[in-house]
PDB file of C-alpha atoms in Angstrom:
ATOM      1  CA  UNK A  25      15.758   1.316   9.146  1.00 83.00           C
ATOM      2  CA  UNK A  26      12.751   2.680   8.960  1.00 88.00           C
ATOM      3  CA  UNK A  27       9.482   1.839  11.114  1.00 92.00           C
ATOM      4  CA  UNK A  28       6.214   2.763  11.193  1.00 95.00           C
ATOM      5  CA  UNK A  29       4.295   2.544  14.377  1.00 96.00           C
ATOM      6  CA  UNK A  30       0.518   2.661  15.035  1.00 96.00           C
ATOM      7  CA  UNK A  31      -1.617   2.172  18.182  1.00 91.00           C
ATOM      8  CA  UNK A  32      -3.933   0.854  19.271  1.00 90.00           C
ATOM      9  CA  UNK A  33      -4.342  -1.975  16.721  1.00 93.00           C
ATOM     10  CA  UNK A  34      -8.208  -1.833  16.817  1.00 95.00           C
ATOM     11  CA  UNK A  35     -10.671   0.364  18.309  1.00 95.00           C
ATOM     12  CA  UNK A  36     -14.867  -0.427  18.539  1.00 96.00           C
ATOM     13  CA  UNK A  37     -16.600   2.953  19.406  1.00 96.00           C
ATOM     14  CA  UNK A  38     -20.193   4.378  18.873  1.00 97.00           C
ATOM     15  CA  UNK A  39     -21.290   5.934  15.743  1.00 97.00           C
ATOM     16  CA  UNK A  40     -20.507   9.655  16.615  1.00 97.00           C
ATOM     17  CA  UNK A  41     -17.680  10.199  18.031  1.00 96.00           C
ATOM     18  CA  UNK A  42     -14.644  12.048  17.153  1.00 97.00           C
ATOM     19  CA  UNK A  43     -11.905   9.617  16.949  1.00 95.00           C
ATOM     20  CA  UNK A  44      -7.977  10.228  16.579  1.00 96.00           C
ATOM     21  CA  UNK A  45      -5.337   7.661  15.001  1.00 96.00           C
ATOM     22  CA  UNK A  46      -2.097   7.779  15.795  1.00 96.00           C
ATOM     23  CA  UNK A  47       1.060   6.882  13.600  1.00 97.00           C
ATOM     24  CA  UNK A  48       4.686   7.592  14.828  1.00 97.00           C
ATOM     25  CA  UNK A  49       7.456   6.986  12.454  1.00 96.00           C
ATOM     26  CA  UNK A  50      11.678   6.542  13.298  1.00 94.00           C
ATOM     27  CA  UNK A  51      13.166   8.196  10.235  1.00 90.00           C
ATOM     28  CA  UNK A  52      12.196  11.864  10.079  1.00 88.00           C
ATOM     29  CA  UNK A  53      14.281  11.706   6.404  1.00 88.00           C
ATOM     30  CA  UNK A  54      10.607  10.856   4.803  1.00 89.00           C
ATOM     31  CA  UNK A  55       9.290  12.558   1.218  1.00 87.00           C
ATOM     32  CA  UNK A  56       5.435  12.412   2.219  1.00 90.00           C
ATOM     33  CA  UNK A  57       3.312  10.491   4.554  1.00 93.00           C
ATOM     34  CA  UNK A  58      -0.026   8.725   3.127  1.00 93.00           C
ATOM     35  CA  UNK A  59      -3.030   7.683   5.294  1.00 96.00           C
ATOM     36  CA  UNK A  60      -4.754   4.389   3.730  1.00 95.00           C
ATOM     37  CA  UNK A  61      -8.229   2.782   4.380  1.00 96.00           C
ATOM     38  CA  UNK A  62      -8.769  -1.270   3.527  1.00 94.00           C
ATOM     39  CA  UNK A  63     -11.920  -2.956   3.710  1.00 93.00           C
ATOM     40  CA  UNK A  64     -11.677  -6.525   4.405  1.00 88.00           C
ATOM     41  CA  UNK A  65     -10.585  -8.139   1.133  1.00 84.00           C
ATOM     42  CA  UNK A  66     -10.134  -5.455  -0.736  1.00 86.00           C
ATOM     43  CA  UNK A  67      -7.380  -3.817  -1.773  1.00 87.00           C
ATOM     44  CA  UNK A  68      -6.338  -0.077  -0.483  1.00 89.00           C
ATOM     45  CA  UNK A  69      -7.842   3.520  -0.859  1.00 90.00           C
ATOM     46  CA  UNK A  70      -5.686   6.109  -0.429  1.00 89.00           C
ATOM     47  CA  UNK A  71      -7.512   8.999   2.073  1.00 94.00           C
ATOM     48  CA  UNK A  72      -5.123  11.835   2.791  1.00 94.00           C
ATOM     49  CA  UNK A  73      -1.351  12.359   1.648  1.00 91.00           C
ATOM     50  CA  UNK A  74       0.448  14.659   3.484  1.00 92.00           C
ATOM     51  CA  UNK A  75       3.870  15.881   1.859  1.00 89.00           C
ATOM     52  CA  UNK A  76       7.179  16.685   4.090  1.00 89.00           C
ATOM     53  CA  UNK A  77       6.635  20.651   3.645  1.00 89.00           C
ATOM     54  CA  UNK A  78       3.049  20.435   4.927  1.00 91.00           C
ATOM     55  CA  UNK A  79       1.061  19.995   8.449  1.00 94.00           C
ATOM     56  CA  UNK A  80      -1.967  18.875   7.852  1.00 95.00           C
ATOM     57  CA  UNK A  81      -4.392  17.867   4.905  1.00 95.00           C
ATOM     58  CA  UNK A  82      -8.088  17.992   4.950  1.00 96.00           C
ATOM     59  CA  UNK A  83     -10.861  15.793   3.120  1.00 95.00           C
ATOM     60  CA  UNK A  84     -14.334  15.663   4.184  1.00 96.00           C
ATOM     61  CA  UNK A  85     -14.358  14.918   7.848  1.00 97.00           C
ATOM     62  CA  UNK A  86     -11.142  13.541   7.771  1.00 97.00           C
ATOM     63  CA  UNK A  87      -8.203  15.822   8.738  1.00 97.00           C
ATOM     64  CA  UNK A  88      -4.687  14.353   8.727  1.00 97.00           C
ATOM     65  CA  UNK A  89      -1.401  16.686  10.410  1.00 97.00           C
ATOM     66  CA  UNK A  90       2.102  15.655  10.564  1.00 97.00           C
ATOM     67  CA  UNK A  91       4.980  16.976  12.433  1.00 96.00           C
ATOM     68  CA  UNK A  92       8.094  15.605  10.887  1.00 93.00           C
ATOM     69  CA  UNK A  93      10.700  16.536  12.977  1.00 92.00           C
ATOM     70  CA  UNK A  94       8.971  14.309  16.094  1.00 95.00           C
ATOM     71  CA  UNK A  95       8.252  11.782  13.725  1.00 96.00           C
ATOM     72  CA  UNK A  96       4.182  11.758  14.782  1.00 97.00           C
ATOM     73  CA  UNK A  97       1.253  11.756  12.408  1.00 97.00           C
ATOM     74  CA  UNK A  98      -2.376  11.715  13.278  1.00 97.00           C
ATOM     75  CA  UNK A  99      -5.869  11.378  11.612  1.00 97.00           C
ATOM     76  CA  UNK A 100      -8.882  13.146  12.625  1.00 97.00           C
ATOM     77  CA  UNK A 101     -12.556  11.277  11.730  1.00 97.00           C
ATOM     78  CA  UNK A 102     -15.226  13.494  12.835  1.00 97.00           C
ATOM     79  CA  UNK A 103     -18.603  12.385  13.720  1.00 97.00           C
ATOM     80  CA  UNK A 104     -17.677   8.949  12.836  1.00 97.00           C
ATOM     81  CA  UNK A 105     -20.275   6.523  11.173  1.00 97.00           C
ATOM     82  CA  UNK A 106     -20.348   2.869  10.698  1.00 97.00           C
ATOM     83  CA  UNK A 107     -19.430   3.141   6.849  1.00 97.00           C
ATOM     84  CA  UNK A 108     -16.082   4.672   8.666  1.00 97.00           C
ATOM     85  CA  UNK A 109     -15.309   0.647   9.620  1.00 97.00           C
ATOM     86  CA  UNK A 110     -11.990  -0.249   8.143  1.00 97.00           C
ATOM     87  CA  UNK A 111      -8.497  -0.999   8.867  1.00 96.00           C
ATOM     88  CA  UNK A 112      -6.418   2.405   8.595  1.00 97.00           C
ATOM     89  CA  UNK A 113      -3.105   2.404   7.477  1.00 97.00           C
ATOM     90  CA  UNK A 114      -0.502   4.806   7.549  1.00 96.00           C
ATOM     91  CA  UNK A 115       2.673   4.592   5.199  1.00 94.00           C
ATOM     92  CA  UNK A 116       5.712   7.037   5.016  1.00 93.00           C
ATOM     93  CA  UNK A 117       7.645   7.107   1.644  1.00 88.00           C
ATOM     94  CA  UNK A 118      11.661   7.884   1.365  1.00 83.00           C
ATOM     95  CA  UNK A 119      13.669   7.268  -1.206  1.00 78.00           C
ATOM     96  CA  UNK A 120      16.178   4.211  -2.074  1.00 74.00           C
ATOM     97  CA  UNK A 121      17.669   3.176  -4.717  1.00 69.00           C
ATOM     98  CA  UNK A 122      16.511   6.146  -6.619  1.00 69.00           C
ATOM     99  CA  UNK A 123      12.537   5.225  -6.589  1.00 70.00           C
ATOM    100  CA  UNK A 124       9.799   5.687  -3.988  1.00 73.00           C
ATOM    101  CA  UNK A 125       9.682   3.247  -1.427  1.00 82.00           C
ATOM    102  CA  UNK A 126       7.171   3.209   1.062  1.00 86.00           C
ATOM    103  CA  UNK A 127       6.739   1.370   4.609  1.00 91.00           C
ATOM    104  CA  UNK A 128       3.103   0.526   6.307  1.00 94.00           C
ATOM    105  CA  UNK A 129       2.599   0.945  10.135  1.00 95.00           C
ATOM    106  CA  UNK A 130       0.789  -2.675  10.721  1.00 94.00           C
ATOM    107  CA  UNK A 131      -3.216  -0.712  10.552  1.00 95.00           C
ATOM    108  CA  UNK A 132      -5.554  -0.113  13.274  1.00 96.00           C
ATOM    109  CA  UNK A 133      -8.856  -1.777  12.732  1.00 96.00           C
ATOM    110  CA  UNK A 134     -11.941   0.538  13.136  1.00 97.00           C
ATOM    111  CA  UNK A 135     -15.151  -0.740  14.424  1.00 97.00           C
ATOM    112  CA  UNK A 136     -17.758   1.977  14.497  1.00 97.00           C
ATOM    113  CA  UNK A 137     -21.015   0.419  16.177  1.00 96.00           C
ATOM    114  CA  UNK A 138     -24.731   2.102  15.322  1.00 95.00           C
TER     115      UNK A 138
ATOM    116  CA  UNK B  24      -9.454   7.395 -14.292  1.00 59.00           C
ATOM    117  CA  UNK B  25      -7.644   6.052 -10.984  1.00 64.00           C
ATOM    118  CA  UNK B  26      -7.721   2.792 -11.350  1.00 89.00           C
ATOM    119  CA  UNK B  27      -5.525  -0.465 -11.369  1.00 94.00           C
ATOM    120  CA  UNK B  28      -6.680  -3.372 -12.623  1.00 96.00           C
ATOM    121  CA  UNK B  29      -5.318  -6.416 -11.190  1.00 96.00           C
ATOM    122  CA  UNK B  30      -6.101 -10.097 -12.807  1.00 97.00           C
ATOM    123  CA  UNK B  31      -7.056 -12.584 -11.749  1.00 97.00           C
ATOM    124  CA  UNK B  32      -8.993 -11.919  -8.758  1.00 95.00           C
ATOM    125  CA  UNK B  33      -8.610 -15.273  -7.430  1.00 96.00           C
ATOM    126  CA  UNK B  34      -5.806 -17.787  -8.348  1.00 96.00           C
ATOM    127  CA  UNK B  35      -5.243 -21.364  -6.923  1.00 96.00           C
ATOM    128  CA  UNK B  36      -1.793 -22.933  -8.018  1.00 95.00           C
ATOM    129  CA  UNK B  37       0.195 -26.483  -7.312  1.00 93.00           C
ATOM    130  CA  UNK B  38       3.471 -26.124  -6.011  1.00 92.00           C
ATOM    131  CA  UNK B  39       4.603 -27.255  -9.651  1.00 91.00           C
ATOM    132  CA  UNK B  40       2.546 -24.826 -11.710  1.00 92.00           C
ATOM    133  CA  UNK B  41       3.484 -22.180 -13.358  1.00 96.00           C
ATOM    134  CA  UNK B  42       1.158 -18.573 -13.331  1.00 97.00           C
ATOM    135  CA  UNK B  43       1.320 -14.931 -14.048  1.00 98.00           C
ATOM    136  CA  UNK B  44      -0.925 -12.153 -12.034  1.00 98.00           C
ATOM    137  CA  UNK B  45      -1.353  -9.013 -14.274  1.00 98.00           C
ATOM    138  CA  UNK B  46      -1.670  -5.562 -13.816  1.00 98.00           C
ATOM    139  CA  UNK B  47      -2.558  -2.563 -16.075  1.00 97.00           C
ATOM    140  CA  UNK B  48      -3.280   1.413 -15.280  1.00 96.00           C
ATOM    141  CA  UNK B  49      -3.819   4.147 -17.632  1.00 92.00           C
ATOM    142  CA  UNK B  50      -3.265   6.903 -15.382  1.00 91.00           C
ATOM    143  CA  UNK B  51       0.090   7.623 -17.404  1.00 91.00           C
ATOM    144  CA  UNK B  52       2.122   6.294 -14.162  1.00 91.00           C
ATOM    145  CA  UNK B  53       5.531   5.751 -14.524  1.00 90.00           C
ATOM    146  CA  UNK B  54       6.046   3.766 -11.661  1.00 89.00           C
ATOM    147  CA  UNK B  55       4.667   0.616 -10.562  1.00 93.00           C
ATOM    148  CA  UNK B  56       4.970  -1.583  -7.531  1.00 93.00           C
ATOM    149  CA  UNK B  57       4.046  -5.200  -6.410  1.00 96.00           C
ATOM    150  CA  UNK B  58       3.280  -5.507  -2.667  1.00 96.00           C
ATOM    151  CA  UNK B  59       2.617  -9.047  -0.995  1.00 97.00           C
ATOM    152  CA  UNK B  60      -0.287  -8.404   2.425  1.00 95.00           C
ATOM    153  CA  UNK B  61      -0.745 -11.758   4.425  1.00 94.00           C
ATOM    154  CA  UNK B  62      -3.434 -11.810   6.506  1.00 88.00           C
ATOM    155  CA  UNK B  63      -3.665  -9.367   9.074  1.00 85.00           C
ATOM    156  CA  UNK B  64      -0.441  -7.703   8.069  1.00 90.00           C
ATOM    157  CA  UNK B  65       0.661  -4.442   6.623  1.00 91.00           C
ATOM    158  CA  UNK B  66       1.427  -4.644   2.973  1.00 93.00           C
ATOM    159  CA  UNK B  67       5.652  -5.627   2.149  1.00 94.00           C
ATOM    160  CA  UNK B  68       6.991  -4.144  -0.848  1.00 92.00           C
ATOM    161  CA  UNK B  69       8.488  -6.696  -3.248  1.00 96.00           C
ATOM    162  CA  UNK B  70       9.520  -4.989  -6.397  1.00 94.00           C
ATOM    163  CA  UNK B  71       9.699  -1.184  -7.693  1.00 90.00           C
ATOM    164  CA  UNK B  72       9.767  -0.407 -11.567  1.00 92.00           C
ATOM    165  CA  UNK B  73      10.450   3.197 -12.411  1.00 88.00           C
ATOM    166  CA  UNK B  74      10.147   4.111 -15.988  1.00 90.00           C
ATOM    167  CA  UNK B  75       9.919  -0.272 -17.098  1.00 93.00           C
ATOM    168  CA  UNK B  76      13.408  -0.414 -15.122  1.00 93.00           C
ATOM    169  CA  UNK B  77      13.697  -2.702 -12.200  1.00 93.00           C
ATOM    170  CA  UNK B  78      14.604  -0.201  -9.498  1.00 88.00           C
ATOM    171  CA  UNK B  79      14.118  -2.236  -6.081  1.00 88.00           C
ATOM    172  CA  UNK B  80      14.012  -5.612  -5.557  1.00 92.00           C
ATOM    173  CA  UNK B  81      13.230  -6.601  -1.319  1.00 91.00           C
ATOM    174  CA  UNK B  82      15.340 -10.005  -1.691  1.00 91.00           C
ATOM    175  CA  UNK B  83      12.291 -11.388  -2.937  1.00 96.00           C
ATOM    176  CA  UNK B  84      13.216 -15.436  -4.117  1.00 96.00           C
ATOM    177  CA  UNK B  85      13.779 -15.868  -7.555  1.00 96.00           C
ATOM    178  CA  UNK B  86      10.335 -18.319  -7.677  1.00 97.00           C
ATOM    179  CA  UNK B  87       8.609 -14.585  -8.156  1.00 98.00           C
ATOM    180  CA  UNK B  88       9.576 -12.666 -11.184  1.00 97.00           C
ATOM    181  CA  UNK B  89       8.441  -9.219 -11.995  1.00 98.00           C
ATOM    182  CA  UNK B  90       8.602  -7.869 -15.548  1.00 97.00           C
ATOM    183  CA  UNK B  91       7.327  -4.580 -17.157  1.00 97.00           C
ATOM    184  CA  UNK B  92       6.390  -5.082 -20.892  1.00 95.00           C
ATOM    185  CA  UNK B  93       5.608  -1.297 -21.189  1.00 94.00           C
ATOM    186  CA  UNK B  94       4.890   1.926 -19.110  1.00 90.00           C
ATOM    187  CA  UNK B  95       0.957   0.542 -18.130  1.00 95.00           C
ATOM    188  CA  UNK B  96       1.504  -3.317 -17.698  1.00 97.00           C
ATOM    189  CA  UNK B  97       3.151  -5.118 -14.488  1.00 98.00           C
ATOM    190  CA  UNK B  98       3.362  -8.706 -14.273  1.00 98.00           C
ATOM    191  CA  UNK B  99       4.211 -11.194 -12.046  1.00 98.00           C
ATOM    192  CA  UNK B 100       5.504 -15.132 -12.812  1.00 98.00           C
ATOM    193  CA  UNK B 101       4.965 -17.342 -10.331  1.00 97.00           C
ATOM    194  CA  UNK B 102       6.567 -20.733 -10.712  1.00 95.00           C
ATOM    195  CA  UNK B 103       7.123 -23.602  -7.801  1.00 94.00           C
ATOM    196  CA  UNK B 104       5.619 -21.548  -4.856  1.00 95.00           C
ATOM    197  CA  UNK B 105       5.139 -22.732  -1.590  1.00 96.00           C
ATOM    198  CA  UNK B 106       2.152 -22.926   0.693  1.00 96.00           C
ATOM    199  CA  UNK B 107       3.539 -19.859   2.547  1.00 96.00           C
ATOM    200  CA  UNK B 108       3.233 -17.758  -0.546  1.00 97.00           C
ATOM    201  CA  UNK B 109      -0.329 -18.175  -0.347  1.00 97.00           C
ATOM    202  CA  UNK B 110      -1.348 -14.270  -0.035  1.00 96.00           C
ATOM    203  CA  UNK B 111      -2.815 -10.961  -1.497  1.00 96.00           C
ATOM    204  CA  UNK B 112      -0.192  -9.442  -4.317  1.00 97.00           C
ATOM    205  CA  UNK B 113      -1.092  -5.665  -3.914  1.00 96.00           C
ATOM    206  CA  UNK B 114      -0.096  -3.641  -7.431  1.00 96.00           C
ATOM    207  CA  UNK B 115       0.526   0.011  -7.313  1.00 93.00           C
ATOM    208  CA  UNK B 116       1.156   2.831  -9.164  1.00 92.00           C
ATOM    209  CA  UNK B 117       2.224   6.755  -8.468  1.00 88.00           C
ATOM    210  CA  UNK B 118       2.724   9.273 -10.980  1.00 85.00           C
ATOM    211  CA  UNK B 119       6.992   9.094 -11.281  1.00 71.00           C
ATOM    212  CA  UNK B 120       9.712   6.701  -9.867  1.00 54.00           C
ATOM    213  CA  UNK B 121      12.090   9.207  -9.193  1.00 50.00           C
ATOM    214  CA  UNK B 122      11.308  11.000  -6.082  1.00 50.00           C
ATOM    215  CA  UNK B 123       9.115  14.015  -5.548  1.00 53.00           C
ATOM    216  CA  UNK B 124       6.786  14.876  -2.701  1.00 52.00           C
ATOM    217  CA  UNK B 125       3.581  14.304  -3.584  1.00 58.00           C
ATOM    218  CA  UNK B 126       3.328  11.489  -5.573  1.00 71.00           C
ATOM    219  CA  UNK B 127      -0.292   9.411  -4.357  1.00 79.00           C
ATOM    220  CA  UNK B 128       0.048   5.846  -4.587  1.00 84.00           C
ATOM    221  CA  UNK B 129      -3.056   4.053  -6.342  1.00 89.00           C
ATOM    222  CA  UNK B 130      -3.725   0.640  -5.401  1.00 91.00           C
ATOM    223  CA  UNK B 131      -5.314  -2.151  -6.934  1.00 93.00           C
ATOM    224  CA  UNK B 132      -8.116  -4.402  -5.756  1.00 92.00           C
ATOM    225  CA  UNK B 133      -5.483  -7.061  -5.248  1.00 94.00           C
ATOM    226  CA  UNK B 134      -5.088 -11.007  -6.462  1.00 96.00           C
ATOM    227  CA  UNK B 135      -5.625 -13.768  -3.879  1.00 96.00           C
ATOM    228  CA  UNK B 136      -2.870 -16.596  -4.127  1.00 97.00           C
ATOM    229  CA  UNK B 137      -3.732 -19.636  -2.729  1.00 96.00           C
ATOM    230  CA  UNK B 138      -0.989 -22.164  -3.273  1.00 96.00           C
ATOM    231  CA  UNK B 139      -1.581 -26.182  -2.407  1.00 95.00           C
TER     232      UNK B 139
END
């Protein structure tokens, strides 16, 4: 079965910094990995999606990589800013049944503080 | 265009009631998902349509009913829920059902359940 891991489950830092999330996965059989942002009731925006063939994605100052075969995925937010305050959710997709499923690591919650 | 739309917004619903929750893209999707996100939880899939078949169902109770009317409308019937249904239903879309690296996932805003 396949689980998504992420850690820590919040972090509070000063506007600034480089920060790095970290998402680990069990199931290395995975069709692409998708990085997710959700402000608080709101529904989710999709930041980076990384496909199985690929290492690493860029948008902005956000850089996502992904090494499949140790099941690890981490983003990259440079010079982070208070807009940058979310949850952050990762999600792997594989396939059952035929159709796309995909699993969500439980989010890390982002404070950035000005 | 990336957008779902998702109605209502906001729903509050007896145990004895009987709603829908809606949701439309026109991003020419052909796969469409309902996701259920209590509060401080990851999203859980419920239900996968892939080309207006039923393609996954999570064991979800029968009380929920998905149904696809065409290739840019997802539904949801609701009908005797429980308090511990109260939640945000999450629709989704990506390009194709059938897998193939690549395919984004598009979210909607969401639909708050509150069940009493």
């Amino acid at each position: 079965k396949q689980e998504v891991t992420q850690i820590p489950a919040a972090l509070s830092v000063p506007e600034g910094e480089n920060l790095v999330l970290n998402c680990s996965f069990t199931d290395s059989a995975i069709y692409n990995l998708q990085w997710f942002r959700q402000d608080p009731g709101k529904g989710l925006t999709s930041l980076l999606l990384i496909q199985s063939s690929q290492r690493e994605q860029t948008s902005g100052r956000l850089n996502a990589s992904l090494d499949k075969s140790s099941g690890r995925s981490t983003l990259y937010i440079a010079a982070s800013q208070p807009g940058d305050s979310a949850t952050y959710l990762c999600a792997v997709s594989f396939s059952q049944g035929g159709s796309e499923k995909l699993v969500f690591g439980k989010g890390m919650k982002l404070t950035v503080n000005p | 265009d990336t957008e779902v739309t998702q109605t209502p917004k906001h729903l509050v619903m007896g145990m004895t009631n009987k709603k829908s929750l809606k949701c439309e893209q026109h991003m020419g999707h052909r796969a469409m998902y309902w996701y259920k996100q209590k509060a401080k939880k990851p999203p859980e899939l419920m239900f996968v349509y892939s080309y207006e078949k039923l393609s996954i169902n999570e064991s979800v109770p029968s009380r929920f009913s998905p149904e696809c009317p065409n290739s840019s409308l997802l539904n949801l019937h609701l009908h005797a829920l429980q308090p511990e249904d109260s939640a945000l239903y999450l629709c989704a879309s990506s390009r194709q059902g059938v897998v193939i690296s690549g395919n984004t996932i598009y979210f909607g805003e969401g639909s708050w359940l509150t069940v009493v």
